[in-house]
PDB file of C-alpha atoms in Angstrom:
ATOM      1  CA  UNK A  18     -58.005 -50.345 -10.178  1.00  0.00           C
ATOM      2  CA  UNK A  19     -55.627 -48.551 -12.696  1.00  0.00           C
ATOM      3  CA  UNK A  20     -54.258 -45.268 -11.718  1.00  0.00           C
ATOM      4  CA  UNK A  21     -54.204 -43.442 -14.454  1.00  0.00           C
ATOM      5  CA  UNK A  22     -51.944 -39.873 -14.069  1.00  0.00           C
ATOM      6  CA  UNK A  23     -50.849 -37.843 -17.075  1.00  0.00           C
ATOM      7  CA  UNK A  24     -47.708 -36.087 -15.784  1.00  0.00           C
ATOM      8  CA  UNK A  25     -45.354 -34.365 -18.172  1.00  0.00           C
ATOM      9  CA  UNK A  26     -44.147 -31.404 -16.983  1.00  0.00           C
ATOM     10  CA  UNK A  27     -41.728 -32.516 -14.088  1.00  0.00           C
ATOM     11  CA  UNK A  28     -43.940 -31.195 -11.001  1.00  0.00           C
ATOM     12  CA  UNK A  29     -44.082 -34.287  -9.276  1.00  0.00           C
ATOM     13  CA  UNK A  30     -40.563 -36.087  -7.325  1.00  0.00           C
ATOM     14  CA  UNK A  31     -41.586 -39.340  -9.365  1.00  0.00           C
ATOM     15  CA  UNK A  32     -41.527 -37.122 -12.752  1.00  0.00           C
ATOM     16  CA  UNK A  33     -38.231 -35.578 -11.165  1.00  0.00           C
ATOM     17  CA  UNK A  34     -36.320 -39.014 -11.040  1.00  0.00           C
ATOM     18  CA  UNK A  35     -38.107 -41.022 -14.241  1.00  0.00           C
ATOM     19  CA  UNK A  36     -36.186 -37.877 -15.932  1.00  0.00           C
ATOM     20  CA  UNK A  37     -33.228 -38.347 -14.153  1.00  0.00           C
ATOM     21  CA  UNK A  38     -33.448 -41.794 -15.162  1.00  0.00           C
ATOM     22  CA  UNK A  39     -34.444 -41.165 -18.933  1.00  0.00           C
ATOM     23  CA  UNK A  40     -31.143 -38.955 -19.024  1.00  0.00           C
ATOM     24  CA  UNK A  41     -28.576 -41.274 -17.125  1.00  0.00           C
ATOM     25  CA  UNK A  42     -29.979 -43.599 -19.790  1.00  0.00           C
ATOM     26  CA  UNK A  43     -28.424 -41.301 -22.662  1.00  0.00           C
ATOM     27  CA  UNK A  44     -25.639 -40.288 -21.103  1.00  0.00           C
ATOM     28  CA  UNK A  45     -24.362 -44.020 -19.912  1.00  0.00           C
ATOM     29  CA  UNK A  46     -24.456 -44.480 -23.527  1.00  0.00           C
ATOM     30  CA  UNK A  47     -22.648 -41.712 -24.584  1.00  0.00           C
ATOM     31  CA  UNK A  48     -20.170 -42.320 -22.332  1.00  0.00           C
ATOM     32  CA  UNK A  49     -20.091 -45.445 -23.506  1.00  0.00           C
ATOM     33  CA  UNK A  50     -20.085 -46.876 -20.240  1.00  0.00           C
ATOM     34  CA  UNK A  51     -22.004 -50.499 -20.197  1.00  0.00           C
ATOM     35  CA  UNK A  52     -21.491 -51.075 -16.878  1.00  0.00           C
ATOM     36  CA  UNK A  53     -23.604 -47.760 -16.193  1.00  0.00           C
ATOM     37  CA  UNK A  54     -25.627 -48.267 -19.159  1.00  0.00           C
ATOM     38  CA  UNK A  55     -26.856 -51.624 -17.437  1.00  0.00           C
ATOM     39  CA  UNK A  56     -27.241 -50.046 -14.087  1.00  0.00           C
ATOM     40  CA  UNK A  57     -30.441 -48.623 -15.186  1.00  0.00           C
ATOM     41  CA  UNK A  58     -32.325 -51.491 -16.151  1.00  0.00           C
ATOM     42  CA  UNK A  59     -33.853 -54.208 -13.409  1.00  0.00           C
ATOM     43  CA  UNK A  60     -32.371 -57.706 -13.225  1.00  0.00           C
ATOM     44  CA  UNK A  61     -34.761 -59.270 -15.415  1.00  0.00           C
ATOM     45  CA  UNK A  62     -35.616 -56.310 -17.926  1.00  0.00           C
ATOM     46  CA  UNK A  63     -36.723 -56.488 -21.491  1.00  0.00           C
ATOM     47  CA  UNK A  64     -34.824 -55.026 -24.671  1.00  0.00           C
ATOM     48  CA  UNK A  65     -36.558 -54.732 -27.621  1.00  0.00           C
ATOM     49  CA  UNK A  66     -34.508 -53.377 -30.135  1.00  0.00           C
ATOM     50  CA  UNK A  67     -35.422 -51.048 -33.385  1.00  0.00           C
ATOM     51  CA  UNK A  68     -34.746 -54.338 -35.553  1.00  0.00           C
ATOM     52  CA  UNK A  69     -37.385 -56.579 -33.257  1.00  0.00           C
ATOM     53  CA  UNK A  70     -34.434 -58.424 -31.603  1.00  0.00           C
ATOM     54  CA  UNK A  71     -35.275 -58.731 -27.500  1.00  0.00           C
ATOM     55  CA  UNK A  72     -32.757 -59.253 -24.851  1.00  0.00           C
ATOM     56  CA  UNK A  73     -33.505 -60.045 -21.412  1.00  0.00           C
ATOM     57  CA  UNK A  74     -31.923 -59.220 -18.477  1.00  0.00           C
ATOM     58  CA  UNK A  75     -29.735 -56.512 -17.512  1.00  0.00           C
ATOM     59  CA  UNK A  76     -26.636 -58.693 -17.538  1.00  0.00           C
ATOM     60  CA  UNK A  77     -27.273 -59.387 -21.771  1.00  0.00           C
ATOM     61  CA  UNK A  78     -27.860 -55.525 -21.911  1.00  0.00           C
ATOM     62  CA  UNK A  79     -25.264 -54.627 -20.665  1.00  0.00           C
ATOM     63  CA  UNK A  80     -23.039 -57.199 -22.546  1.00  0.00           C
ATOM     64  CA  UNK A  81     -24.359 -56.198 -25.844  1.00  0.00           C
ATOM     65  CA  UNK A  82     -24.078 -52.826 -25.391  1.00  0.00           C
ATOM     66  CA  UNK A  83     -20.552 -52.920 -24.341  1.00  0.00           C
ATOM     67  CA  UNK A  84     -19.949 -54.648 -27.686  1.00  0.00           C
ATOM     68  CA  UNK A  85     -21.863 -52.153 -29.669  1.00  0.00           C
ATOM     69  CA  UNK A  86     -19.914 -49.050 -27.454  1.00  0.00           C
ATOM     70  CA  UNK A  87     -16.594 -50.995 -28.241  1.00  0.00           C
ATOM     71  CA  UNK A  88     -17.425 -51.307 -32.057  1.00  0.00           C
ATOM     72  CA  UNK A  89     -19.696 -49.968 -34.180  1.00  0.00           C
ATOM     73  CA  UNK A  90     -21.609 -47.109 -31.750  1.00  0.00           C
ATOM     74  CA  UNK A  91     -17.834 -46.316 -30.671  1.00  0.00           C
ATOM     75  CA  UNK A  92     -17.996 -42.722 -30.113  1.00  0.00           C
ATOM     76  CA  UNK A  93     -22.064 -42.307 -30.568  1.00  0.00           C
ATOM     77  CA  UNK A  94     -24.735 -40.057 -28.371  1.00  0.00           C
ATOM     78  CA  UNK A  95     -27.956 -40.995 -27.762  1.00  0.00           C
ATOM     79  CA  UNK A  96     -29.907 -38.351 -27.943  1.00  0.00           C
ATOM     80  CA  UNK A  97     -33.345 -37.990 -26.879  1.00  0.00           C
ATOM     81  CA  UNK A  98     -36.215 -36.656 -24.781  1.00  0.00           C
ATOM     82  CA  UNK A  99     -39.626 -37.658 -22.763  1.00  0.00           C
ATOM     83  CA  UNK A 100     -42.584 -36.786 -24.449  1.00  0.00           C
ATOM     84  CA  UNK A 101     -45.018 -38.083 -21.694  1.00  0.00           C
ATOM     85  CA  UNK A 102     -45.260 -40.154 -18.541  1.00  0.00           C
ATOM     86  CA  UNK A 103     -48.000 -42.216 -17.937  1.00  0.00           C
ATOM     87  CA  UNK A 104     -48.376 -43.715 -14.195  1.00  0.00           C
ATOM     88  CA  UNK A 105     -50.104 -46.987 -14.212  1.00  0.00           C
ATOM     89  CA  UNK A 106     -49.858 -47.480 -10.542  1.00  0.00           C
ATOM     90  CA  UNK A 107     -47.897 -44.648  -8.126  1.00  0.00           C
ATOM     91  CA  UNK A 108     -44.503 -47.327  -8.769  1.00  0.00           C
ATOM     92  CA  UNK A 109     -45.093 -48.375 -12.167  1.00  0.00           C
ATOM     93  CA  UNK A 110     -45.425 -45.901 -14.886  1.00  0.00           C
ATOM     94  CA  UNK A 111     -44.791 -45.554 -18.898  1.00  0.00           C
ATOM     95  CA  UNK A 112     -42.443 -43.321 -20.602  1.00  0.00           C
ATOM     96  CA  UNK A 113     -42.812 -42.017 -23.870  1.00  0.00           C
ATOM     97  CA  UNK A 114     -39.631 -40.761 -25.453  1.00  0.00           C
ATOM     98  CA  UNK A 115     -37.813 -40.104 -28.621  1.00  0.00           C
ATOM     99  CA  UNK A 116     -33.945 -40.467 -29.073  1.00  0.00           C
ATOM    100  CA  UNK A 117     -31.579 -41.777 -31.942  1.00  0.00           C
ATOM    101  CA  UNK A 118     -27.902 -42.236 -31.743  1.00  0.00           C
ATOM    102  CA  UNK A 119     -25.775 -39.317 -33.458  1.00  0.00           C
ATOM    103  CA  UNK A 120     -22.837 -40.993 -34.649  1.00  0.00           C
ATOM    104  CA  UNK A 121     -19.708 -39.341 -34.072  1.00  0.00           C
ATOM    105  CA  UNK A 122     -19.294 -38.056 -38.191  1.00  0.00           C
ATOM    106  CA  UNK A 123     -22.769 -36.447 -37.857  1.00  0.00           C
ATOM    107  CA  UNK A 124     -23.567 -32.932 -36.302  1.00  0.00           C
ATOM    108  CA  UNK A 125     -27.141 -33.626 -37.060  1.00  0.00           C
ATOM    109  CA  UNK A 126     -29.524 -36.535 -36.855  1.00  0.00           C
ATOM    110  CA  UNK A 127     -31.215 -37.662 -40.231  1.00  0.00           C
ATOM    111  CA  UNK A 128     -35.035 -37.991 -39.792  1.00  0.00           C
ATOM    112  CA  UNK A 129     -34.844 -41.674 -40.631  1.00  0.00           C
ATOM    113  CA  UNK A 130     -32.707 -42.487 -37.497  1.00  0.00           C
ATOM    114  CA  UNK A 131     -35.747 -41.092 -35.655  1.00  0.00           C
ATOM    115  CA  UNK A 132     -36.817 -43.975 -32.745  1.00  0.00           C
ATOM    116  CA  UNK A 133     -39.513 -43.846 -30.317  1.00  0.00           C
ATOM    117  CA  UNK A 134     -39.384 -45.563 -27.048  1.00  0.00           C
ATOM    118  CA  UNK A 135     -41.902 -47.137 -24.898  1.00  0.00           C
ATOM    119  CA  UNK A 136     -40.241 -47.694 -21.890  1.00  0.00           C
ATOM    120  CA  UNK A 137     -41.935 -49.301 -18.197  1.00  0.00           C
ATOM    121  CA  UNK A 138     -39.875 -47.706 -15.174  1.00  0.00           C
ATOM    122  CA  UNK A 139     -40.613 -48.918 -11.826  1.00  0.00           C
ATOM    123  CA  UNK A 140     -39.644 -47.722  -8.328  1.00  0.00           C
ATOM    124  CA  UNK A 141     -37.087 -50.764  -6.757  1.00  0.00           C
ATOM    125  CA  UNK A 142     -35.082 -50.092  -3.575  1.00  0.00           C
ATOM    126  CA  UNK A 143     -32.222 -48.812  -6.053  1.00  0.00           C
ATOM    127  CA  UNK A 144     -34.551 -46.366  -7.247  1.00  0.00           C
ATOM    128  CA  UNK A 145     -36.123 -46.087 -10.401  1.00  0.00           C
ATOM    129  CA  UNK A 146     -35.371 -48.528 -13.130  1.00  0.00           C
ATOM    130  CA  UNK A 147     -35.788 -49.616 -16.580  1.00  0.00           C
ATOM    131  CA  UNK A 148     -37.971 -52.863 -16.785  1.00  0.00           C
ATOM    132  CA  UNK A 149     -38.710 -52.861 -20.381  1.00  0.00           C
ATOM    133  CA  UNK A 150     -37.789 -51.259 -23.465  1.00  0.00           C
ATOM    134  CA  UNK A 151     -39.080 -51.268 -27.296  1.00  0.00           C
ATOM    135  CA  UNK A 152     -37.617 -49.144 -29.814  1.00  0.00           C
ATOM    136  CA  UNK A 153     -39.375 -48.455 -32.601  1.00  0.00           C
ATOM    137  CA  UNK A 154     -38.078 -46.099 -35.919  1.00  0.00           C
ATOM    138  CA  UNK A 155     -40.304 -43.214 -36.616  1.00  0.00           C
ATOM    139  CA  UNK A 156     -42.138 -44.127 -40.078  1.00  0.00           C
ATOM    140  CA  UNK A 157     -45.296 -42.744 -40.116  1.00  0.00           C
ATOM    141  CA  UNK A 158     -47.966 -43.679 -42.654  1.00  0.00           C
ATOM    142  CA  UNK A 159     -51.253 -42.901 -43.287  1.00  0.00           C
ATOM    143  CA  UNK A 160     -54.104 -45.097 -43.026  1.00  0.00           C
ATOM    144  CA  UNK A 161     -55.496 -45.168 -46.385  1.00  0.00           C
ATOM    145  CA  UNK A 162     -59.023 -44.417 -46.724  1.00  0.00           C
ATOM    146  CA  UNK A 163     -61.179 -47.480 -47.258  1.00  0.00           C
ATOM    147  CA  UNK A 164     -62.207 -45.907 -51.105  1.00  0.00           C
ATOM    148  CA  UNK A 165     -58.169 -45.730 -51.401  1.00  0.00           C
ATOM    149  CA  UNK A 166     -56.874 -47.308 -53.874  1.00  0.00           C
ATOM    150  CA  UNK A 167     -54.797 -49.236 -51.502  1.00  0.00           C
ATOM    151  CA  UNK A 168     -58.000 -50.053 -50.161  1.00  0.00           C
ATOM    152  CA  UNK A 169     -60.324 -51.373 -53.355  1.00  0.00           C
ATOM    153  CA  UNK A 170     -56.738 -53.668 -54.508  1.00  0.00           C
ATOM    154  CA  UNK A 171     -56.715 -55.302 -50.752  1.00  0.00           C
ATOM    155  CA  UNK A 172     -61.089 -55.901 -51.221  1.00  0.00           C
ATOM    156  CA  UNK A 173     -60.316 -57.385 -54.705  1.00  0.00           C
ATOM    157  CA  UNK A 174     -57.567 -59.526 -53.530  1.00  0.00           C
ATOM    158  CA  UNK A 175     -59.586 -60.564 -50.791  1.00  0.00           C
ATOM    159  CA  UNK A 176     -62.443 -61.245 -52.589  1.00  0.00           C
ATOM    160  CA  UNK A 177     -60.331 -63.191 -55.486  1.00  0.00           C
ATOM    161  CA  UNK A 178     -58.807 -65.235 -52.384  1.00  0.00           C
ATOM    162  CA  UNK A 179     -61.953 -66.215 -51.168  1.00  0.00           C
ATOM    163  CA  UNK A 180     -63.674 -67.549 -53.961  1.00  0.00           C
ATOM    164  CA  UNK A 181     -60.273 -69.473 -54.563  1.00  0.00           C
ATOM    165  CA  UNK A 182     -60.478 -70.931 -50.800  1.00  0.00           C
ATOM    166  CA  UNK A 183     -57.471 -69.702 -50.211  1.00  0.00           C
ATOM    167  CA  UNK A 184     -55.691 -67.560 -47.458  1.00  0.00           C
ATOM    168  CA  UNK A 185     -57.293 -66.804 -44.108  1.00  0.00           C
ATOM    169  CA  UNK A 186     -60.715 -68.769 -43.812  1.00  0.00           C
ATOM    170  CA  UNK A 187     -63.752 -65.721 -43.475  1.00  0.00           C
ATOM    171  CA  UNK A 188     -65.303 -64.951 -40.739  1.00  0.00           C
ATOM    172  CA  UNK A 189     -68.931 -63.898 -39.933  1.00  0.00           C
ATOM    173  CA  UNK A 190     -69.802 -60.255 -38.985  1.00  0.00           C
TER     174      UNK A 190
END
């Protein structure tokens, strides 16, 4: 059975290190120290970038990122916070947070920089660590209605593809 434990506001010791964690996370990288940076992932964690690209494995983390501190993040802050923590199991939870990187030119973040993090933390010997990551930019859109224009074009072009044979085979209701 999933546990299921909405716990945002830091009350618990769990909440109290996942935090911890979330912020050693930011700060590593402003420091723009990989070795640290790395130190909060697991051995065989996931990286999913903002661009799709995945890494695996704290040793490839922590390589890339010492490229990207050494280069073109040289003197960037991640910058960031948890919007929610979701416990799956009482060592397992998920950790919703936004952050972007503030380059060292800016005093402000532009909206479109904007990421949003899924992140799995689990409790290992060490502590809490990072087991997988996907970064996503913020770019909301809204679901057009189905009377949308948006909406009647994709029904025509379906309906045009169809008759045509071609695309996606239909399926029955």
């Amino acid at each position: 059975m999933i546990t299921k434990q909405h716990k945002s506001d830091g009350r618990t010791a769990s909440d109290s290190h996942i935090r911890d964690l979330f912020q050693r996370f930011m700060q590593t990288w402003t420091d723009g120290d990989a070795e640290a940076f790395g130190a909060c992932f697991t051995e065989d964690s996931d990286y999913v970038s903002y661009d799709g690209t995945r890494a695996v494995g704290r040793a490839e983390h922590q390589a890339n990122h010492d490229k990207l501190f050494r280069g073109v993040l040289t003197g960037s802050a991640l910058v960031g916070e948890i919007e929610d923590i979701r416990y799956v199991t009482p060592d397992v939870a998920i950790v919703y947070g936004t952050a972007s990187v503030l380059m060292p030119w800016r005093s402000t973040l532009p909206k479109r920089r904007l990421s949003r993090q899924t992140v799995v933390v689990v409790n290992t010997q060490d502590g809490w660590r990072i087991s997988a990551i996907h970064n996503g930019r913020v770019r909301p859109v809204t679901v057009p209605a189905p009377d949308s224009m948006p909406s009647r074009m994709s029904q025509a072009m379906t309906r045009i593809a169809r008759r045509l044979g071609l695309g996606r085979a239909a399926t029955s209701p």
